[in-house]
PDB file of C-alpha atoms in Angstrom:
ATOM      1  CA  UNK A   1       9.888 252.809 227.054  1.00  0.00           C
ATOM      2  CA  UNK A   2      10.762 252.786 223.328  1.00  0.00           C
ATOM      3  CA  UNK A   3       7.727 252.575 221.017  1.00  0.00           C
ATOM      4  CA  UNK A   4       8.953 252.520 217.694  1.00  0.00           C
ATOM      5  CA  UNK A   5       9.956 255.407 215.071  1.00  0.00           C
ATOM      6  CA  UNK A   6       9.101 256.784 211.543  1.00  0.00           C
ATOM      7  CA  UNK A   7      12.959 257.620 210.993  1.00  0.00           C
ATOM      8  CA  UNK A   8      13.839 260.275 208.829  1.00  0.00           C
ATOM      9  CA  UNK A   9      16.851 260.228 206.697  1.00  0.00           C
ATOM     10  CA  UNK A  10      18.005 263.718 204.982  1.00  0.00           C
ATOM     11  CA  UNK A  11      19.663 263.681 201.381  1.00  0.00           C
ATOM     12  CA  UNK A  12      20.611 267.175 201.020  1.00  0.00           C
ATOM     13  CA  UNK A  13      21.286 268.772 197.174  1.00  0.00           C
ATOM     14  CA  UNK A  14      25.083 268.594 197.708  1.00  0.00           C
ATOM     15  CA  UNK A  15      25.506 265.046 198.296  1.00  0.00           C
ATOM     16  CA  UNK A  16      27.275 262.672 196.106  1.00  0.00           C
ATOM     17  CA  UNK A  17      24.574 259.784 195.234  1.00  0.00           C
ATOM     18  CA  UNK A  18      27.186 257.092 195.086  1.00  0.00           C
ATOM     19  CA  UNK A  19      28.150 257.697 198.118  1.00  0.00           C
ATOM     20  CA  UNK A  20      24.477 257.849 200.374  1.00  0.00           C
ATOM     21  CA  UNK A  21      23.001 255.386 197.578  1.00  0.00           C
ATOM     22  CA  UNK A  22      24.539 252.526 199.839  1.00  0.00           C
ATOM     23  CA  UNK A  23      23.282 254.289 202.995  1.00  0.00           C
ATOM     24  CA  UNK A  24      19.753 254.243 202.108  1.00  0.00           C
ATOM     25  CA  UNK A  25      19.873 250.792 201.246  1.00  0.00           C
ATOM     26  CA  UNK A  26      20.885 250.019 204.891  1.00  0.00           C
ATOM     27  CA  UNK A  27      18.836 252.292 206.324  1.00  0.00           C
ATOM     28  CA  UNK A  28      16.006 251.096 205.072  1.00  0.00           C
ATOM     29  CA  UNK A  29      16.145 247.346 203.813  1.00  0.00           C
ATOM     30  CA  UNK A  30      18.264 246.065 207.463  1.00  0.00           C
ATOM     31  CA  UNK A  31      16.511 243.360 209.118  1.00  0.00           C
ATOM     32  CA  UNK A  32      14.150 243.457 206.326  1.00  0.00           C
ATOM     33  CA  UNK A  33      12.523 246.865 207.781  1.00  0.00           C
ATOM     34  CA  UNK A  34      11.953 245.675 211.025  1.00  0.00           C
ATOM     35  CA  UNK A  35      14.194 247.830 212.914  1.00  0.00           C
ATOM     36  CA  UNK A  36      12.893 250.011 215.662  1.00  0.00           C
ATOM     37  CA  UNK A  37      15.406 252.970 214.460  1.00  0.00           C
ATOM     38  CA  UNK A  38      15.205 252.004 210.889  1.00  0.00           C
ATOM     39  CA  UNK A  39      14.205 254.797 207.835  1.00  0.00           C
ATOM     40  CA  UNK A  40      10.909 255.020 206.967  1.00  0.00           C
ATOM     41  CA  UNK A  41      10.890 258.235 205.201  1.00  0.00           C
ATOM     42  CA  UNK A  42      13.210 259.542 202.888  1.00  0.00           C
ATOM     43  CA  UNK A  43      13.432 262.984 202.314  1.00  0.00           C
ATOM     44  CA  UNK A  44      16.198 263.910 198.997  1.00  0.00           C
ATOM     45  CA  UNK A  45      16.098 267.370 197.684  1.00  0.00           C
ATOM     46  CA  UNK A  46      14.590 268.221 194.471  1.00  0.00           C
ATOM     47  CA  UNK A  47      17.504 268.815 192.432  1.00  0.00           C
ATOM     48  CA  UNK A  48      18.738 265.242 193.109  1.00  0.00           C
ATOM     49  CA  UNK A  49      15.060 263.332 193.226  1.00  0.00           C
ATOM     50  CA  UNK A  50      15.134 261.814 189.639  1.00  0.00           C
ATOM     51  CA  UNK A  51      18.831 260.531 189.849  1.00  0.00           C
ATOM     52  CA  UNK A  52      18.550 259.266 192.725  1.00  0.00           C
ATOM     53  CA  UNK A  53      15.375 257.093 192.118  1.00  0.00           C
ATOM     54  CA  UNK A  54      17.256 256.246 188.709  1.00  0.00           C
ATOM     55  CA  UNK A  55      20.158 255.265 190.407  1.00  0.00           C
ATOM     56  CA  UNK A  56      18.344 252.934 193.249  1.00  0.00           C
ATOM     57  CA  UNK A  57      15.802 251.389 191.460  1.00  0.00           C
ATOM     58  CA  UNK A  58      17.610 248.570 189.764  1.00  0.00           C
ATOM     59  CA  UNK A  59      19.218 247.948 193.508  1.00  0.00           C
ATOM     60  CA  UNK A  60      16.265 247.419 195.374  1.00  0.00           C
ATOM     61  CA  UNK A  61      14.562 245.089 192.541  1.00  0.00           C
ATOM     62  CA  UNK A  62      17.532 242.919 192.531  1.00  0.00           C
ATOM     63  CA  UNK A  63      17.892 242.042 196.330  1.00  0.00           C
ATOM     64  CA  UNK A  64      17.249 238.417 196.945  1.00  0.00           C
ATOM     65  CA  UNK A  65      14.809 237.361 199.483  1.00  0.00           C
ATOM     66  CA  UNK A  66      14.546 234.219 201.429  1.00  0.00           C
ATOM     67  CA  UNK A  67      15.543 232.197 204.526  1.00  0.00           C
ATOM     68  CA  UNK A  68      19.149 233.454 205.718  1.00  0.00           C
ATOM     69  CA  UNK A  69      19.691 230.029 206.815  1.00  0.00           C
ATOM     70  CA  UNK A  70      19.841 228.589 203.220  1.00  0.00           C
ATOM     71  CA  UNK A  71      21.431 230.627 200.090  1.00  0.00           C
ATOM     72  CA  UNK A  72      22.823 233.829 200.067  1.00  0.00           C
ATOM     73  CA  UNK A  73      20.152 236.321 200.648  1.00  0.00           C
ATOM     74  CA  UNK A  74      19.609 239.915 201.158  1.00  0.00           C
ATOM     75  CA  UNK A  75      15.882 240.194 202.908  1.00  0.00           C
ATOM     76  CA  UNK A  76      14.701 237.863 204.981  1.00  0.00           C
ATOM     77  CA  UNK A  77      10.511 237.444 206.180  1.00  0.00           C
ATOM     78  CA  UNK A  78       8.564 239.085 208.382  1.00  0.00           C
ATOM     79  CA  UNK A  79       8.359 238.395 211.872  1.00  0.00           C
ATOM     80  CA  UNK A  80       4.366 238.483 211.900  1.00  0.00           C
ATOM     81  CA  UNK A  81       2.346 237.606 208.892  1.00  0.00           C
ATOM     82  CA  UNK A  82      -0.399 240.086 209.645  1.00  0.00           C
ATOM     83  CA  UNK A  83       2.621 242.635 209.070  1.00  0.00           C
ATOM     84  CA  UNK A  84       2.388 241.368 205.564  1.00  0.00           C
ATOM     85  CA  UNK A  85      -1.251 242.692 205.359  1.00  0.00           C
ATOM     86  CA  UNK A  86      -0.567 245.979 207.285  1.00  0.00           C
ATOM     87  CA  UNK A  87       1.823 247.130 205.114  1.00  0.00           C
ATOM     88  CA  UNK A  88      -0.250 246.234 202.097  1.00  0.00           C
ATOM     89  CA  UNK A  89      -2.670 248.396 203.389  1.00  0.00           C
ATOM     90  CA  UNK A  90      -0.450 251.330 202.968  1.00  0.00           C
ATOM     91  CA  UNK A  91       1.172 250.710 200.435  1.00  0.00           C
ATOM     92  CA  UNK A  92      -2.138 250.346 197.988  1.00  0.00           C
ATOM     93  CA  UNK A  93      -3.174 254.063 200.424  1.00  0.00           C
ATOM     94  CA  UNK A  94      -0.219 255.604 199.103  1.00  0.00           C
ATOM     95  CA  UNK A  95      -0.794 254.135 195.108  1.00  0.00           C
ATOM     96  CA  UNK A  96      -4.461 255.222 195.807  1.00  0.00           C
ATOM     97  CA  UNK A  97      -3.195 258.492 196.341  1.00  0.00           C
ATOM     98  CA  UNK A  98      -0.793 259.170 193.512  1.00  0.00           C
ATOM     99  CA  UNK A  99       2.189 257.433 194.999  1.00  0.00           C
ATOM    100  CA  UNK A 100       4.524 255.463 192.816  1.00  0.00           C
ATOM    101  CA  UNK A 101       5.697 251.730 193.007  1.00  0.00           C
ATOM    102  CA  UNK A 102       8.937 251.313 191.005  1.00  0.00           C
ATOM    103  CA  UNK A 103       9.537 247.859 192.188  1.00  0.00           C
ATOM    104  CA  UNK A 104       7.711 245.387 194.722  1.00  0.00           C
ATOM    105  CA  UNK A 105       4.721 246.281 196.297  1.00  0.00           C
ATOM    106  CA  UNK A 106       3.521 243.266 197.082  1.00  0.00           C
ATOM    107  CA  UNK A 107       3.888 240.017 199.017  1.00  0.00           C
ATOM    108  CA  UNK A 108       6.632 237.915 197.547  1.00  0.00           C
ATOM    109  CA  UNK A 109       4.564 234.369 196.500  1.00  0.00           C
ATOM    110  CA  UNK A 110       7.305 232.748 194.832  1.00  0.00           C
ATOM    111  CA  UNK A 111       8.920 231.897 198.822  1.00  0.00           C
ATOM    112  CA  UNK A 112       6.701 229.719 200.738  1.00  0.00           C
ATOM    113  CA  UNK A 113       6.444 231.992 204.072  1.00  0.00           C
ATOM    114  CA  UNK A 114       5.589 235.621 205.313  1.00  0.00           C
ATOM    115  CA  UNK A 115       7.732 237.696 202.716  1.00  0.00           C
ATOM    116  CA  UNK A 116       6.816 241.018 201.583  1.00  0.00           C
ATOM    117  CA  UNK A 117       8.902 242.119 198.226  1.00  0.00           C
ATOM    118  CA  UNK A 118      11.488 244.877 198.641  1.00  0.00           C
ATOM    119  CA  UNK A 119       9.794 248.158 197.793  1.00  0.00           C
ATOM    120  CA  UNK A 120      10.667 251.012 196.361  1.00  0.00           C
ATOM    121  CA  UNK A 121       7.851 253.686 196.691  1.00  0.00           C
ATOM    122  CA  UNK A 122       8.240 257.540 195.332  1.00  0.00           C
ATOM    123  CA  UNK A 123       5.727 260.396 195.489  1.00  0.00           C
ATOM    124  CA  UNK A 124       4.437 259.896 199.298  1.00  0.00           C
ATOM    125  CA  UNK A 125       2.771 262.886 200.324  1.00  0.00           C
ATOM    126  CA  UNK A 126       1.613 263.940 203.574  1.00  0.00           C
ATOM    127  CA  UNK A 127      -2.188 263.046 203.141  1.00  0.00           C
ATOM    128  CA  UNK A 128      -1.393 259.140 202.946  1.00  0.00           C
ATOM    129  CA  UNK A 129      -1.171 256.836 205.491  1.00  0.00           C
ATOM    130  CA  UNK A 130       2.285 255.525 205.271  1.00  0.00           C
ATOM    131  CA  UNK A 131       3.617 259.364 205.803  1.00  0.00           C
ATOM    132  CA  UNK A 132       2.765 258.750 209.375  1.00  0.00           C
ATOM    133  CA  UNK A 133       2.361 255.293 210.058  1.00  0.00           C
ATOM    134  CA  UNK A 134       5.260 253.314 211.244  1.00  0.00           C
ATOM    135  CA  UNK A 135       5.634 250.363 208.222  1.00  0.00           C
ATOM    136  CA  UNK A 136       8.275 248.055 210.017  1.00  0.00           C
ATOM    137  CA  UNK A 137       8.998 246.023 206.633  1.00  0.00           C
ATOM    138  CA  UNK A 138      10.745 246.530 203.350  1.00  0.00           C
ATOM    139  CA  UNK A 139       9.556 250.011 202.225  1.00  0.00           C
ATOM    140  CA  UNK A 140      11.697 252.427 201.140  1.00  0.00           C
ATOM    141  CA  UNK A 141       9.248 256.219 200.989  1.00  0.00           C
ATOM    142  CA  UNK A 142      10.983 258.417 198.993  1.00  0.00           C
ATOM    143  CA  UNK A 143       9.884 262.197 199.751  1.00  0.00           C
ATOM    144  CA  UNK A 144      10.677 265.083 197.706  1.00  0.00           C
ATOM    145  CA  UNK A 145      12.026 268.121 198.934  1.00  0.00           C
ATOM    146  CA  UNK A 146      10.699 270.990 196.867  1.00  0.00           C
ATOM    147  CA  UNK A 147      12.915 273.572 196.354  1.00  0.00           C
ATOM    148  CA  UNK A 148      15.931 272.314 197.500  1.00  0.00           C
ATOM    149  CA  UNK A 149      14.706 274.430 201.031  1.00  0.00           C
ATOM    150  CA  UNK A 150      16.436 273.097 204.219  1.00  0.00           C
ATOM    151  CA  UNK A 151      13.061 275.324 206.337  1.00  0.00           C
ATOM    152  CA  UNK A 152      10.780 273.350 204.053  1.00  0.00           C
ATOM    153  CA  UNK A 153      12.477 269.912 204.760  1.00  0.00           C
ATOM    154  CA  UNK A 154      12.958 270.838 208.497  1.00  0.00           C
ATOM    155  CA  UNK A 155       8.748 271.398 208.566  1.00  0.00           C
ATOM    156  CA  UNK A 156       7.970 267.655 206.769  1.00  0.00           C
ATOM    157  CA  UNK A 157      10.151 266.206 208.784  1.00  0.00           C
ATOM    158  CA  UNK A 158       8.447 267.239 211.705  1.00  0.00           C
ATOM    159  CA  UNK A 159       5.543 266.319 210.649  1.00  0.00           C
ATOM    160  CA  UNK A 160       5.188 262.953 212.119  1.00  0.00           C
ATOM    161  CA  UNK A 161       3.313 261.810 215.571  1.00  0.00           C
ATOM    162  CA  UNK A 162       6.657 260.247 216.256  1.00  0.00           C
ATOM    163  CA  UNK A 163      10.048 261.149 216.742  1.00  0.00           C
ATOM    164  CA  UNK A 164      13.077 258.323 217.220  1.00  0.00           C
ATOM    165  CA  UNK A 165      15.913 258.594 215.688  1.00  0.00           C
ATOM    166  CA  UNK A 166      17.502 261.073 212.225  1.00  0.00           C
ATOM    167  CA  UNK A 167      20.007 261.593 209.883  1.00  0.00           C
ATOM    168  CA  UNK A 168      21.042 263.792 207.674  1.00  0.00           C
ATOM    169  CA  UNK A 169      23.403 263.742 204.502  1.00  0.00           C
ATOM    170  CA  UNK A 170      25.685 266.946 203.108  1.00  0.00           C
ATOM    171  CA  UNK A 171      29.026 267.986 202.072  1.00  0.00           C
ATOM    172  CA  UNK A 172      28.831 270.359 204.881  1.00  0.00           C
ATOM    173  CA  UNK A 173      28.366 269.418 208.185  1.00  0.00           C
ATOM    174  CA  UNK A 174      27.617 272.493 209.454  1.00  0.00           C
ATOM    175  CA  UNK A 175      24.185 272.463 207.188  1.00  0.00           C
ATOM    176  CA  UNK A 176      23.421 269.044 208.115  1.00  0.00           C
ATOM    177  CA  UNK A 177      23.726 270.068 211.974  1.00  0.00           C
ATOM    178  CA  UNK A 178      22.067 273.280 211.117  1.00  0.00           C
ATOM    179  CA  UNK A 179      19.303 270.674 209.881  1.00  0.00           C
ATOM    180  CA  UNK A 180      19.166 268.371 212.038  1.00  0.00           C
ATOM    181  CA  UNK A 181      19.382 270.499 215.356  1.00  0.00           C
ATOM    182  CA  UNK A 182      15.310 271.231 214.342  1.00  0.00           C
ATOM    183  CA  UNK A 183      14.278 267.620 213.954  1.00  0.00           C
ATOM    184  CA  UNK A 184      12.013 266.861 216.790  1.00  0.00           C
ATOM    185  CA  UNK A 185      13.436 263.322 217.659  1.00  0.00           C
ATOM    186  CA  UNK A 186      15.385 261.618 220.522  1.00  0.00           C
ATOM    187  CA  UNK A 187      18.552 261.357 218.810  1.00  0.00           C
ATOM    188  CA  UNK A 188      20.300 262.830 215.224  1.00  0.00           C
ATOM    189  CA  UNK A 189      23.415 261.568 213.439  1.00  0.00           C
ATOM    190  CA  UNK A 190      25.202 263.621 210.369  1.00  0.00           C
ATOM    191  CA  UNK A 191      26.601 261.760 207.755  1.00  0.00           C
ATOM    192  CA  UNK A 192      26.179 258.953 209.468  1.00  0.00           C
ATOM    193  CA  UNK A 193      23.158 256.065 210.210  1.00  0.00           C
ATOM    194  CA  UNK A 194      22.131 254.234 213.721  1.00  0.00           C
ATOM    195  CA  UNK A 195      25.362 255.076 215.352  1.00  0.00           C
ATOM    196  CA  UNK A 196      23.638 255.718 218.555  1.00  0.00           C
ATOM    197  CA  UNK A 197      22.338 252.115 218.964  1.00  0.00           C
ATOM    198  CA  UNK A 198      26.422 251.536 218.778  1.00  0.00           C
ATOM    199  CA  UNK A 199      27.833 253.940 221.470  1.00  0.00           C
ATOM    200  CA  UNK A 200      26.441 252.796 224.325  1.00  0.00           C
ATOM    201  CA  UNK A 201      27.490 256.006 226.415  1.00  0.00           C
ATOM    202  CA  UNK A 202      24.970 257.800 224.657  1.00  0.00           C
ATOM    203  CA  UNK A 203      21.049 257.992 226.067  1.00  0.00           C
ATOM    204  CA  UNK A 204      18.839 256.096 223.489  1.00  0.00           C
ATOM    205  CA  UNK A 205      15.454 256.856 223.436  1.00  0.00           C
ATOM    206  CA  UNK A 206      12.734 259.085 221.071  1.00  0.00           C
ATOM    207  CA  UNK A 207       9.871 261.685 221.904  1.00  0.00           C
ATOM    208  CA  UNK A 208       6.023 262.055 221.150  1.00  0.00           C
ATOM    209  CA  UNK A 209       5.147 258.649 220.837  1.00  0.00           C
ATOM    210  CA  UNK A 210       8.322 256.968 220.105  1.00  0.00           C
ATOM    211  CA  UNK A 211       8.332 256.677 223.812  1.00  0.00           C
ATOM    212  CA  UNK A 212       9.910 258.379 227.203  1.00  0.00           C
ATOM    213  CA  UNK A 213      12.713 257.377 229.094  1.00  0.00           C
ATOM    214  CA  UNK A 214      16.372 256.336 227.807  1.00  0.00           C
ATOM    215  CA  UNK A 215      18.550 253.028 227.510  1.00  0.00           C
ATOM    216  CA  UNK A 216      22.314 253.462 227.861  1.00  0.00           C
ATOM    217  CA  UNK A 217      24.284 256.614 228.969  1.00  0.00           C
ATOM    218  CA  UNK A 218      24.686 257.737 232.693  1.00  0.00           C
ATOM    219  CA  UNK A 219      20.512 258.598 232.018  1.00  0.00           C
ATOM    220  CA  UNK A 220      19.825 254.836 230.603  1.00  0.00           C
ATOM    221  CA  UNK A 221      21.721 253.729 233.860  1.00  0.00           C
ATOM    222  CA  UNK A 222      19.837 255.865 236.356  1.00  0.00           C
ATOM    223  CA  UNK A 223      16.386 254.870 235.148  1.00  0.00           C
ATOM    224  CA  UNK A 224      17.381 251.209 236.507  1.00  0.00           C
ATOM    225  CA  UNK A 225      17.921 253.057 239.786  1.00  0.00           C
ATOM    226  CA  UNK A 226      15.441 253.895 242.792  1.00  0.00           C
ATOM    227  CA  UNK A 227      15.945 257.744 242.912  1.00  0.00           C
ATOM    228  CA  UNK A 228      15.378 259.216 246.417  1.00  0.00           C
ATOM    229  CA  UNK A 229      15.766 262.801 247.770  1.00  0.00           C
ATOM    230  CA  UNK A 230      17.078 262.351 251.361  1.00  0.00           C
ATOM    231  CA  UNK A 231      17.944 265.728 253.388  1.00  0.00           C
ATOM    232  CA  UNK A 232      20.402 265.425 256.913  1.00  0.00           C
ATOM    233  CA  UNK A 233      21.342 269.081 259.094  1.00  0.00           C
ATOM    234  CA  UNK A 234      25.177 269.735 257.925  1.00  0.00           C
ATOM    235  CA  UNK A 235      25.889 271.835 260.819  1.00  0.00           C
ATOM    236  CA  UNK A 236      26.092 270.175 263.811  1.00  0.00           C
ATOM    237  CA  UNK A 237      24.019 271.258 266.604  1.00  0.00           C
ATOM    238  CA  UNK A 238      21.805 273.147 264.427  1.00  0.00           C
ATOM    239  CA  UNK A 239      18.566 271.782 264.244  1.00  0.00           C
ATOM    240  CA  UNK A 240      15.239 272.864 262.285  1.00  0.00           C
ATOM    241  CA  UNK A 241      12.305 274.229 264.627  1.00  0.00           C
ATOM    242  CA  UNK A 242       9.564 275.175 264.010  1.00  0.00           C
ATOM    243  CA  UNK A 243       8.751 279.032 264.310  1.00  0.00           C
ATOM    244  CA  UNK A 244       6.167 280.067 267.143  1.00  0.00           C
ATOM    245  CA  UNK A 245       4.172 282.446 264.567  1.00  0.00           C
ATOM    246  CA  UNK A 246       3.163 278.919 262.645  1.00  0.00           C
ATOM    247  CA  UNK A 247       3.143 276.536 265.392  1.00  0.00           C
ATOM    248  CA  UNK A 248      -0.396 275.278 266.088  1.00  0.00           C
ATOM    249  CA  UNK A 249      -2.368 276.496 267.564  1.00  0.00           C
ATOM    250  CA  UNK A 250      -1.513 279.615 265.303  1.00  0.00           C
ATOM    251  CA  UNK A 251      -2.167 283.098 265.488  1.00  0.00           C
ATOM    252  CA  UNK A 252      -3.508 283.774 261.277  1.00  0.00           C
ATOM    253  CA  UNK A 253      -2.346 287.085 261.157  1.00  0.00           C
ATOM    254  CA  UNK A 254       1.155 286.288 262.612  1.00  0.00           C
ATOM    255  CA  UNK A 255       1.004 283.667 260.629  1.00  0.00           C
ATOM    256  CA  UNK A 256       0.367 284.783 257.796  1.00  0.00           C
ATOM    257  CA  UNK A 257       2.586 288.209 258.285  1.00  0.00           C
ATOM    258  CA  UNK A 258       5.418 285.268 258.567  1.00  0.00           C
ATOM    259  CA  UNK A 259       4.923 283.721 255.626  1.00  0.00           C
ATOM    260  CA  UNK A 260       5.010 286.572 253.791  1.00  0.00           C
ATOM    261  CA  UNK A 261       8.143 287.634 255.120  1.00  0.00           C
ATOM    262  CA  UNK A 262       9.308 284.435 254.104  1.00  0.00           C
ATOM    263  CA  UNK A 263       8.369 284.373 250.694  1.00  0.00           C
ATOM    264  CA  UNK A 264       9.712 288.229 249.972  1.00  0.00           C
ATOM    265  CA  UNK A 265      13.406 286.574 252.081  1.00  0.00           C
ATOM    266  CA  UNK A 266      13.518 283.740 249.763  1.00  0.00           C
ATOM    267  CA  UNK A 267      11.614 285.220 245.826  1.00  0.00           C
ATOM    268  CA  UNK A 268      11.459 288.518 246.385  1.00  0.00           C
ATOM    269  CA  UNK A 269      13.699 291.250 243.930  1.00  0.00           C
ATOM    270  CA  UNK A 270      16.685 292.344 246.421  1.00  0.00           C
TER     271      UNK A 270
END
């Protein structure tokens, strides 16, 4: 039973910003947010904070939003229109709280229909609302890092009642494994984005309450399956009894001198 994520995705002080730029665009802005395994949080170091922002800024203001069915667009409009009003909610929680809007942060009025504008919203801390709370629309959270410290990132990104999916980005991908072994989610790409949803040999599935169980894999398979323990005699002739010192009606200390033979035969140090 999946139950929906708070994705984190990782940009890492060694990365090359033309290069994951395009990444977090996907990650976040696909489907128009609503994407079960989409980011909702994302954590770049400190070193790289300000050029990044600088460098997506101008692409998030320019998508085009509208009906896919029409012109060429980039975001589309929310399934629900009380979405629209949830993730106002958060977003004027996070501006309440010293968050910044660089671009959107509203509903988009000049589309008739349930559109929220692409957003692109810096400074989220851990004390607002859309830290934890799963947004499922066009919100892009940037998170600083402080210190460029992969312990310090590994503790926020834990920090979250749920725990889906993960990425993270680095020239080495021995850091970002290092990283992203800690993450306490179901599943954890490096260098890469949703690739699980795509091999369907692997288990897909999150912890805490991003759900339990698994779709796809040999462990999606079995959960379709009635699972029952059956036990037969393998040698034949040999058949279980049961022992006269615990047949009823029993003798208690026999008994119970059996029993405790039996548990010394079996857990016992030899």
């Amino acid at each position: 039973l999946e139950l929906g994520g708070k994705d984190a995705m990782v940009f890492c002080d060694d990365v090359k910003l033309n290069e994951v730029i395009p990444w977090a665009m996907r990650g976040c802005f696909q489907n128009c947010g609503q994407n079960c395994c989409g980011v909702e949080r994302l954590f770049v170091y400190e070193s790289i904070a300000k050029d990044f922002i600088n460098g997506i800024k101008d692409k998030v203001a320019s998508m085009r939003q509208g009906c896919p069915l029409g012109d060429d667009v980039d975001c589309g409009a929310m399934v629900m229109d009380q979405q629209c009003d949830l993730i106002q909610a958060l977003v004027d929680d996070a501006v309440a709280k010293g968050a910044i809007v660089h671009c959107g942060g509203k509903r988009n009025t000049t589309t008739a229909g349930q559109f929220y504008q692409p957003t692109l919203l810096s400074g989220v801390t851990s004390e607002m609302r859309i830290w934890k709370e799963e947004v499922f629309g066009p919100i892009m959270c940037v998170v600083v890092v402080p210190g460029d410290n992969d312990d310090v990132c590994v503790n926020m990104v834990n920090d979250c009642p749920f725990g889906l999916g993960s990425s993270v980005y680095s020239a080495s991908k021995s850091r970002a494994l290092a990283i992203g072994s800690q993450f306490n989610t179901g599943m954890f790409t490096a260098n890469d984005f949703g690739v699980n949803y795509l091999i369907q040999s692997l288990p897909f599935g999150g912890v805490k309450e991003s759900g339990f169980g698994r779709f796809a894999g040999p462990e999606g398979l079995r959960s379709c399956c009635l699972e029952r323990s059956m036990v037969i005699d393998r040698i034949p002739g040999v058949k279980t009894t049961i022992p006269g010192a615990i047949d009823y009606p029993m003798n208690t200390t026999q008994g119970m001198g059996f029993g405790k033979g039996l548990v010394e035969l079996f857990y016992g140090d030899t």
